[in-house]
Amino acid sequence: MNLGATQTIAEPAVSGERMHQFIAELYPICRSITGDGVRTTLRRIQKEIPIVVKEIPSGTPVFDWIVPREWNIRDAYIKDSRGERIVDFQKSNLHVLNYSMPFRGKMRLRDLRPHLFTLPDRPDWIPYRTSYYRENWGFCLSQRQLDRMTDEEYDVCIDSTLEDGCLTYGELFLPGESLDEVLFSSHVCHPSLCNDNLSGVVTMAFLAQHIQSKTRRYSYRFLFIPGTIGAITWLAKNEASTRRIRHGLVLAGVGDRCPLAYKKSRRGDTEIDHAVAHVLHHSGREFRVTDFSPYGYDERQFCSPGFNLAVGRLSRSPHGEFPEYHTSGDNLEFVTPASLAETLSICLKIVELLERNLTYVGTNPKCEPQLGKRGLYSAIGGLVDAGQKELAMLWTLNMSDGQHSLLNIAERSGLAFETIHQVAHLLVDHGLLQEAGAASHVNSN
Amino acid sequence: MNLGATQTIAEPAVSGERMHQFIAELYPICRSITGDGVRTTLRRIQKEIPIVVKEIPSGTPVFDWIVPREWNIRDAYIKDSRGERIVDFQKSNLHVLNYSMPFRGKMRLRDLRPHLFTLPDRPDWIPYRTSYYRENWGFCLSQRQLDRMTDEEYDVCIDSTLEDGCLTYGELFLPGESLDEVLFSSHVCHPSLCNDNLSGVVTMAFLAQHIQSKTRRYSYRFLFIPGTIGAITWLAKNEASTRRIRHGLVLAGVGDRCPLAYKKSRRGDTEIDHAVAHVLHHSGREFRVTDFSPYGYDERQFCSPGFNLAVGRLSRSPHGEFPEYHTSGDNLEFVTPASLAETLSICLKIVELLERNLTYVGTNPKCEPQLGKRGLYSAIGGLVDAGQKELAMLWTLNMSDGQHSLLNIAERSGLAFETIHQVAHLLVDHGLLQEAGAASHVNSN
Amino acid sequence: MNLGATQTIAEPAVSGERMHQFIAELYPICRSITGDGVRTTLRRIQKEIPIVVKEIPSGTPVFDWIVPREWNIRDAYIKDSRGERIVDFQKSNLHVLNYSMPFRGKMRLRDLRPHLFTLPDRPDWIPYRTSYYRENWGFCLSQRQLDRMTDEEYDVCIDSTLEDGCLTYGELFLPGESLDEVLFSSHVCHPSLCNDNLSGVVTMAFLAQHIQSKTRRYSYRFLFIPGTIGAITWLAKNEASTRRIRHGLVLAGVGDRCPLAYKKSRRGDTEIDHAVAHVLHHSGREFRVTDFSPYGYDERQFCSPGFNLAVGRLSRSPHGEFPEYHTSGDNLEFVTPASLAETLSICLKIVELLERNLTYVGTNPKCEPQLGKRGLYSAIGGLVDAGQKELAMLWTLNMSDGQHSLLNIAERSGLAFETIHQVAHLLVDHGLLQEAGAASHVNSN
C-alpha cells in the first residue's frame, strides 16, 4: 500500500496489547546514557525492525559536549548489620543513582545519608535520580525503606564501572521517493520507567514497522537515542543531513491515560505543527496543543537556534507535572494498551497526512469547472444541502491555486483533511487538478 | 449631485413599496437559465434603466462549459382520470421541474412517481427543482397534492421545447471619471421565487437608477445574469475587462426579514470587504459578516482562483438555511418593502463610501497644523470635550500620510466614515490635505 | 552604578513626599505658554537638575505656527459696587482666562457675562480656560461666585501684557555611551493645576536626577516645554536630532489615585510600547494600556506623521475624563506622594529595561551548551522542577539568535525581564552569549 493513496491505514486496534508486552520485556533492563543496557534494548528492537546500532567512542567532542565514559553495573546493595540486602539493585535498577561510581565499604548511617534519595511525599515510591556529569554515587529508595534503617553501620556496594567505551544508539533510515526526511526520535536511556520512555521507544518501533512496509513519498529516519547527549551526538555527527529534515516528532511519555498533547516546534507555524493539530482536532478525542518552550526532551536540541528544525513533540501527561514522573510509580500499570494503540494510530495519521499533503493547481482556474457533466455533482439542482463531498470539491477547486496545500484547504474550510484529500484524488482523476510542481504552464490571471 | 460630494444620498424610504410592486410584476414570469422568461424580465427592467440585452448562442464554449440549449415552456399539467388538472403549470410555474424535456402521455402512478418532487416536511409548499444539465422531466407539487393522487393512471403533458437558441442576459454600464469599475451582479434565472432572487434583481435596478443620475468617480457595471452559466458566460466573454473591476457585490436574497449578511470576498481583506462591514456596523442595525466559502451564488465564479476578484455578497437569510429557500414559500409575503428599502439604502451608502474613499497626504506632516487660526478649532481652550469633529480632524491629519485611506482612518479611529470624509473635505478646502496621487512632492521624513 | 548592571535601582519610597513638596512649591506660580511663570518654574527646577533654559523670540515661524507674543500678568479682579474684590487673581491664578488681553473699565453685568466662565455642575470649582490664539479676556469663577453677582455694574481689571518677547522652555541632555536618545517630555504651561501637569514636571525632574548619577548606554533628553506650541517649537528647532530618538515618553497627569495608564505610540509596536507594557504587567499593580489616538498631550506632535517617533505617554486618570480635569479641583489633595513615588519607580524600571534590553547571540547555537560543567545546572538530574533560573537560562540560550532582544525573550517565555537579564549576564560571564552587534562571525545554520 502506498502511504499517499486514498485508503486509510487500518486502525492498529490489536497493537495495543503487543506494544504493552514489548514494554514489559524491555522494562527490567537497566539502561543509562551509555552502556550495555542500551545495547541490550537495541538488540531486542532489532528483532522487530532493522535498526543499525552506532557506537561513538567516549571522549568524542560533540559541539559543547564530550561523549562520556561508558557506565555498566552488575550489582548494588545496602546490607544491614544482619547481612540482609535492605536496598537491592536486583529488585529494581532504580535503586542505584544512575551513573554511580563504583563504591564498596562499611559506612555509618550519618555518612551514608547524603547518598540516599527518597520521596517523603510518596513514601512507597523509589525516585529515579542521575548524576551523569558529576562523579558521585548513591541509592534511591522509598521513604519507608529509609525509615526502617536504624542500624549504626551498613555494608554498601556498587559494583559498577565507568570507563572509556562508547555511547550507543540505534537508527533506522527508510528511503522514500524523495530525500526529504521525516524524523522520529525517542530517548532510550531511562531504566525501569515505562511511560518515560519505553512508551515512546515501542511506539516508534511499531510505527517504523508499519511505514517500512509501504511505499512512501518521504524518507523516514527513526532515532533510538540517549536523551540530550545522544541527540547532541547524532546532530554533531549528522549535521549536514539535518538540512533534509522537513518534519519531525519527538515521542516521549505517550503511554499513560492522559489525553495526547502536542508541543509545537520553536518556529511554531510549520507544516508538522499544523498537521499534528489537525489530526488531533479531528480525532474526536480530547487533546492539548502548547507552544514551544526550551524545556522538555530532545526537541530542545533539534530546536536549538543553530538547527531550528521543524520538530515538535507528542506526549501525554505534561512533562514533569504528574506524580509518577521519574519514580517507580511509572510502571507497567501506568501505561495502557489503549493509550499506546491510540498514540500509534495518531502517529500513522500524521504520517499519512504529511505523505498526502500536496499542493495542486486547478486546470480550469477561471470559473468553476462543470462538475455535473463529469458525474461529480448532484443531477437534481435546487436542493438545500450540497453535501459535504460537493462542498469539499468546491473548496479544493477554489483554493488549489498552487499556494495552498490540501492541509491549508482543510484548515480554511473546516473540513477533515481526509475529505479534502479524497476529493482531490477524484478531481485529479477527472483531470481537474494537477500537482503544483507538475504544472508547467498553469494559466493564472 | 456628485457621489463623491459631502451631501448624503437621501434615504430611499419611499422606494420600498415601489420595489415590492416591481417584484410583484416580475413574480409570475417563468424564468430559467435560458429562454423567454429571462427576456420578458429584462424587457420589463429596460423600462426602468437602459440595460443592454445580450444573446449568446447555444453551443458557445465558455471556459469548461457550453452555453446550453434554450428552454421554453407553454403549458404543463397532470390530469386525473376525470380529466381535471390536479397539477397545473398555469397556477404556478414551480410545478414543472425547471428545464424539463417535452413529454406527453398516459402513465401509471408507479411509473410517474420518480418524476414527482415534494417536500414531505412542508406539505403545503411546492419545491423548486431543476435539471439543467441532465435530460429529464418532472413535476414539483405539494405533499398534499401527491397524497390525493390515488388514480392508477394519469394524463401527463409538458409542452416545452429545448432547442438551440440563446442564453440571454442584461448589462448596464455607467461610465465614470475612471475606467476602474464597481460591479454589481444578480441572478435573474429563478422563476416564481421572490427573495431568491427578484429581491436582488429589483434592488440592483433601483440602485442603478440612483447611480446613473449622479456624476461619479468609478464606472459601474450591473449584470442581470442567469446564475452560474450566466456568470461564467459573462466572464468568458469579458475576460479582459475583469481587470478593471476594483470592487464588486453580488446581490442575492436581500428582501426577507433577516438582518443583512455580508459574505467576504475570497481575498477577505479587500476594500469592498472593509467598506461593507463598516457601513453595516455604522447602520445601527443587526448584521452578520461571514468569511468566504466557495458555495453560494455567483461570487463562486467571480472568486474562482483564475479571477479572484474583490467581490463579496450581500444577502439576508443564510443561503439554503431557511425553510422557504427554493420553495413556493419564497413568495410575495416573504419579502418586505422595509427590507428592500433598507438594502437599497445600504447599497447606496456602500457606493458612496467607495466613491469617497480617497487617500490623502497632509501638507503639514510635521506637527499638527494650527487649526485655530483657520477657524477649525474651538477658540476657548481647556474644555473637556474636543468634540467629535475636532477629533475627526486630528485623526485625519495624523493618519493621512499617503498610506491610509479615509476608510482606514475611520476604522482605526472608530469614527464613522462619513465624519472622516466630511472633515477631510474641510481640510482640503483649507489646504491642509491633498489627494495622495496629486501630491507630487510630499515631504516625508 | 551602571543602569545596565544587574543590580536593581532601589525603590524610591522616600521620594513621594519630596515630590509632593516640590509640587506644592510650584503650585502657586501662574504659568502659561509664554511668560515669567514658566521662567520662574524652570529656575526652581534648575536647583534640582542642570536644565538649560532656552528662549525663542515671538514671531519665530515653527512649521505651521508662529511663536506667539509673551504674556505676563500682575493682577486681575472684578470689584463690586462696594469696591470689594469678588473675583481675585491673587487668590487663584485660575480666575483669569489664561492669555487674557489687558482690560480695565466699568461694565454692566450683562456685558460682562460673556467674559465669565463657570462650571454649573461643580458649583464650587473654578474652571481653567485659555484663549491663546484668539484675542480675548475673561474670568473663570465658581458658579457660586457668579450666583452672588447681583450688582448692575462691576469694576473690571486685567493688568496683563501681551507683547513681543519669548517662548521659554527647559532642556536637559545627559549624554550616554551612544548618541541614540531616550526622550522624556512634560508640559510646563499649566498654572495652578497639580496633576496636569506639575505631577509630570516633578516626576521628570526626579527621574533626571536619578539618571544623571548613573553611567548609561543611551543619551537622555528631558524637555520641560509649554504644551503644543512648545513641542512644535522644539521639534522645529531640533528637527535633525529627532532622528536619534529611539524611545520616548510623555509624562502627563501621573500623580492622581488612578492606576497607571500607558498610551501606545502611533506605530504601536515599538520597543517603548513593549517595554512599558512589560514593566506595568510585572509591577503587580492594576494598569491600562490603550492604543494611540491623536488627541491628548504632546505625543500628538511627536507622533505626527512627519515625525512618527516611538513616543508613548504615561498617565493615570484618562485624559479629560475625570471631573477635576482643568478645574481648581486638580489641587494638592488630588495628587498623592504614593502615586508620585510609584510613577517615578515605574519610570526608572522602564529606563532600566531599555538600558538592559540588548540582543545576544549564543556562542554555541547548535544544541544546548553543557551548563552542568560550568556549574550552571543542578548536579542531580531527574528532578521534577528545573527551577525558574534554569528555565530562564534555557529560554535565553534558545532565543538568543541575534533576532530576539531580552525583552522579546521575556515576553515569549512569560518570565520577568529582570530574570532574563540576570541569566543573560551569567551566560555572558560564562562565554555562552555575546552581544549581537559584537559577534562578527556568528555561525548560523
Tab-separated table of N, CA and C in Angstrom, chain A residues 63-66 97 117 128-134 136 231-232 235 239 242-243 265-267 292-295 300-301 303-307 320-321 325-326, chain C residues 364-375 377-386 390-391 394-401 404 412 432 443-445:
chain	number	residue	atom	x	y	z
A	63	PHE	N	29.882	19.127	19.626
A	63	PHE	CA	29.579	20.537	19.947
A	63	PHE	C	30.203	20.897	21.298
A	64	ASP	N	29.423	21.399	22.225
A	64	ASP	CA	29.970	21.862	23.502
A	64	ASP	C	30.201	20.711	24.492
A	65	TRP	N	29.907	19.514	24.070
A	65	TRP	CA	29.928	18.371	24.972
A	65	TRP	C	31.017	17.383	24.552
A	66	ILE	N	31.251	16.404	25.436
A	66	ILE	CA	32.162	15.302	25.117
A	66	ILE	C	31.435	14.009	25.442
A	97	LEU	N	21.581	5.345	42.121
A	97	LEU	CA	21.740	6.648	41.473
A	97	LEU	C	22.394	6.368	40.130
A	117	PHE	N	18.499	8.949	48.431
A	117	PHE	CA	17.453	9.821	47.882
A	117	PHE	C	16.090	9.159	48.046
A	128	TYR	N	13.754	8.217	40.734
A	128	TYR	CA	14.801	7.973	39.726
A	128	TYR	C	15.675	9.216	39.699
A	129	ARG	N	16.947	9.033	40.028
A	129	ARG	CA	17.866	10.168	40.028
A	129	ARG	C	19.130	9.772	39.260
A	130	THR	N	19.820	10.779	38.740
A	130	THR	CA	21.025	10.520	37.943
A	130	THR	C	22.134	11.465	38.378
A	131	SER	N	23.331	11.098	38.084
A	131	SER	CA	24.467	12.014	38.250
A	131	SER	C	25.452	11.784	37.125
A	132	TYR	N	25.030	12.201	35.936
A	132	TYR	CA	25.844	11.931	34.757
A	132	TYR	C	27.138	12.717	34.728
A	133	TYR	N	27.051	13.979	35.089
A	133	TYR	CA	28.182	14.849	34.770
A	133	TYR	C	28.933	15.333	36.001
A	134	ARG	N	28.592	14.743	37.159
A	134	ARG	CA	29.421	14.973	38.330
A	134	ARG	C	29.648	13.617	38.985
A	136	ASN	N	29.773	10.813	41.447
A	136	ASN	CA	29.019	10.666	42.685
A	136	ASN	C	28.541	9.228	42.735
A	231	ALA	N	21.096	12.920	21.457
A	231	ALA	CA	20.608	13.817	20.411
A	231	ALA	C	21.721	14.748	19.947
A	232	ILE	N	22.502	15.235	20.910
A	232	ILE	CA	23.613	16.130	20.577
A	232	ILE	C	24.652	15.384	19.736
A	235	LEU	N	23.254	14.839	16.213
A	235	LEU	CA	23.257	16.095	15.445
A	235	LEU	C	24.681	16.482	15.052
A	239	GLU	N	25.345	16.547	10.943
A	239	GLU	CA	24.903	17.929	10.776
A	239	GLU	C	24.403	18.215	9.364
A	242	THR	N	20.869	17.110	8.430
A	242	THR	CA	19.708	17.742	9.073
A	242	THR	C	18.979	18.677	8.125
A	243	ARG	N	19.681	19.136	7.089
A	243	ARG	CA	19.022	20.039	6.138
A	243	ARG	C	17.880	19.366	5.401
A	265	SER	N	6.833	23.111	17.479
A	265	SER	CA	8.239	23.418	17.196
A	265	SER	C	8.524	24.859	17.586
A	266	ARG	N	9.807	25.168	17.705
A	266	ARG	CA	10.214	26.548	18.014
A	266	ARG	C	9.648	27.527	16.997
A	267	ARG	N	9.621	27.131	15.720
A	267	ARG	CA	9.106	28.034	14.684
A	267	ARG	C	7.594	28.204	14.829
A	292	PHE	N	5.964	26.053	21.980
A	292	PHE	CA	7.319	25.584	22.266
A	292	PHE	C	7.844	26.230	23.537
A	293	SER	N	8.586	25.446	24.287
A	293	SER	CA	9.429	26.016	25.338
A	293	SER	C	10.719	25.215	25.313
A	294	PRO	N	11.801	25.803	25.754
A	294	PRO	CA	13.092	25.113	25.613
A	294	PRO	C	13.355	24.133	26.752
A	295	TYR	N	12.299	23.688	27.421
A	295	TYR	CA	12.469	22.692	28.467
A	295	TYR	C	11.680	21.468	28.039
A	300	ARG	N	14.527	20.060	22.542
A	300	ARG	CA	15.432	21.130	22.962
A	300	ARG	C	16.644	21.224	22.045
A	301	GLN	N	17.164	20.079	21.630
A	301	GLN	CA	18.346	20.074	20.768
A	301	GLN	C	17.957	20.337	19.307
A	303	CYS	N	15.514	21.882	18.212
A	303	CYS	CA	15.033	23.265	18.070
A	303	CYS	C	16.015	24.283	18.652
A	304	SER	N	17.271	23.880	18.884
A	304	SER	CA	18.250	24.889	19.282
A	304	SER	C	18.438	25.844	18.102
A	305	PRO	N	18.809	27.093	18.383
A	305	PRO	CA	18.766	28.098	17.305
A	305	PRO	C	19.639	27.760	16.103
A	306	GLY	N	20.727	27.033	16.313
A	306	GLY	CA	21.604	26.683	15.196
A	306	GLY	C	20.998	25.640	14.271
A	307	PHE	N	19.984	24.909	14.745
A	307	PHE	CA	19.280	23.944	13.887
A	307	PHE	C	17.873	24.444	13.560
A	320	GLY	N	6.915	16.345	33.626
A	320	GLY	CA	7.332	16.696	34.982
A	320	GLY	C	6.206	17.078	35.917
A	321	GLU	N	4.949	17.079	35.425
A	321	GLU	CA	3.860	17.577	36.267
A	321	GLU	C	2.959	16.481	36.821
A	325	TYR	N	6.056	10.827	37.594
A	325	TYR	CA	7.220	11.245	36.801
A	325	TYR	C	8.520	10.932	37.524
A	326	HIS	N	9.384	10.195	36.876
A	326	HIS	CA	10.711	9.856	37.420
A	326	HIS	C	10.621	9.189	38.790
C	364	ASN	N	27.227	28.941	21.231
C	364	ASN	CA	27.025	27.529	20.875
C	364	ASN	C	25.608	27.344	20.360
C	365	PRO	N	25.326	27.872	19.173
C	365	PRO	CA	23.932	27.855	18.736
C	365	PRO	C	23.417	26.457	18.412
C	366	LYS	N	24.347	25.522	18.178
C	366	LYS	CA	23.934	24.173	17.784
C	366	LYS	C	23.859	23.289	19.012
C	367	CYS	N	22.659	22.901	19.374
C	367	CYS	CA	22.370	22.153	20.598
C	367	CYS	C	22.636	23.065	21.800
C	368	GLU	N	22.134	22.605	22.947
C	368	GLU	CA	22.375	23.375	24.157
C	368	GLU	C	23.840	23.270	24.551
C	369	PRO	N	24.409	24.338	25.090
C	369	PRO	CA	25.729	24.180	25.706
C	369	PRO	C	25.585	23.371	27.002
C	370	GLN	N	26.689	22.782	27.432
C	370	GLN	CA	26.627	21.959	28.640
C	370	GLN	C	26.708	22.863	29.868
C	371	LEU	N	25.572	23.145	30.455
C	371	LEU	CA	25.526	24.049	31.599
C	371	LEU	C	26.144	23.395	32.839
C	372	GLY	N	25.979	22.074	32.950
C	372	GLY	CA	26.440	21.373	34.161
C	372	GLY	C	27.927	21.552	34.419
C	373	LYS	N	28.730	21.430	33.366
C	373	LYS	CA	30.180	21.502	33.569
C	373	LYS	C	30.622	22.907	33.970
C	374	ARG	N	29.745	23.876	33.788
C	374	ARG	CA	30.037	25.251	34.197
C	374	ARG	C	29.393	25.593	35.544
C	375	GLY	N	28.810	24.580	36.177
C	375	GLY	CA	28.182	24.825	37.474
C	375	GLY	C	26.879	25.597	37.379
C	377	TYR	N	23.970	24.263	36.320
C	377	TYR	CA	22.830	23.371	36.254
C	377	TYR	C	22.878	22.452	37.445
C	378	SER	N	21.729	22.100	37.955
C	378	SER	CA	21.639	21.182	39.088
C	378	SER	C	22.459	19.913	38.822
C	379	ALA	N	23.250	19.521	39.797
C	379	ALA	CA	24.127	18.362	39.619
C	379	ALA	C	23.338	17.064	39.595
C	380	ILE	N	22.268	17.017	40.398
C	380	ILE	CA	21.453	15.806	40.432
C	380	ILE	C	20.357	15.921	39.386
C	381	GLY	N	20.346	14.998	38.414
C	381	GLY	CA	19.351	15.031	37.358
C	381	GLY	C	18.094	14.294	37.751
C	382	GLY	N	17.073	14.495	36.958
C	382	GLY	CA	15.840	13.742	37.149
C	382	GLY	C	14.831	14.439	38.026
C	383	LEU	N	15.218	15.597	38.599
C	383	LEU	CA	14.296	16.326	39.455
C	383	LEU	C	13.110	16.859	38.650
C	384	VAL	N	11.991	17.008	39.324
C	384	VAL	CA	10.790	17.482	38.656
C	384	VAL	C	10.956	18.932	38.194
C	385	ASP	N	11.486	19.770	39.059
C	385	ASP	CA	11.482	21.201	38.797
C	385	ASP	C	12.864	21.706	38.411
C	386	ALA	N	12.988	22.156	37.199
C	386	ALA	CA	14.277	22.667	36.757
C	386	ALA	C	14.563	24.019	37.387
C	390	GLU	N	17.037	28.034	35.847
C	390	GLU	CA	17.469	27.160	34.760
C	390	GLU	C	16.569	27.333	33.543
C	391	LEU	N	15.273	27.470	33.797
C	391	LEU	CA	14.337	27.693	32.695
C	391	LEU	C	14.672	29.007	31.971
C	394	LEU	N	17.633	28.460	29.777
C	394	LEU	CA	17.303	27.719	28.556
C	394	LEU	C	16.581	28.617	27.552
C	395	TRP	N	15.636	29.426	28.030
C	395	TRP	CA	14.951	30.362	27.129
C	395	TRP	C	15.937	31.337	26.496
C	396	THR	N	16.817	31.864	27.321
C	396	THR	CA	17.727	32.901	26.832
C	396	THR	C	18.703	32.313	25.812
C	397	LEU	N	19.185	31.116	26.093
C	397	LEU	CA	20.082	30.467	25.130
C	397	LEU	C	19.325	30.126	23.846
C	398	ASN	N	18.118	29.615	24.009
C	398	ASN	CA	17.382	29.153	22.835
C	398	ASN	C	16.980	30.313	21.924
C	399	MET	N	16.606	31.436	22.510
C	399	MET	CA	16.083	32.540	21.699
C	399	MET	C	17.160	33.548	21.305
C	400	SER	N	18.350	33.446	21.878
C	400	SER	CA	19.395	34.420	21.554
C	400	SER	C	20.065	34.046	20.241
C	401	ASP	N	19.380	34.385	19.179
C	401	ASP	CA	19.875	34.081	17.838
C	401	ASP	C	20.160	35.366	17.066
C	404	HIS	N	16.268	38.241	18.583
C	404	HIS	CA	15.361	38.473	19.707
C	404	HIS	C	16.091	39.205	20.827
C	412	ARG	N	8.116	36.216	25.290
C	412	ARG	CA	7.774	34.885	24.781
C	412	ARG	C	7.758	33.843	25.893
C	432	LEU	N	28.935	32.080	27.083
C	432	LEU	CA	27.910	31.378	26.301
C	432	LEU	C	27.057	32.321	25.449
C	443	ASN	N	28.064	31.804	13.679
C	443	ASN	CA	27.806	30.657	12.833
C	443	ASN	C	26.312	30.360	12.862
C	444	SER	N	25.643	30.679	11.806
C	444	SER	CA	24.204	30.400	11.815
C	444	SER	C	23.877	29.430	10.707
C	445	ASN	N	22.995	28.532	11.013
C	445	ASN	CA	22.624	27.491	10.047
C	445	ASN	C	21.406	27.883	9.254
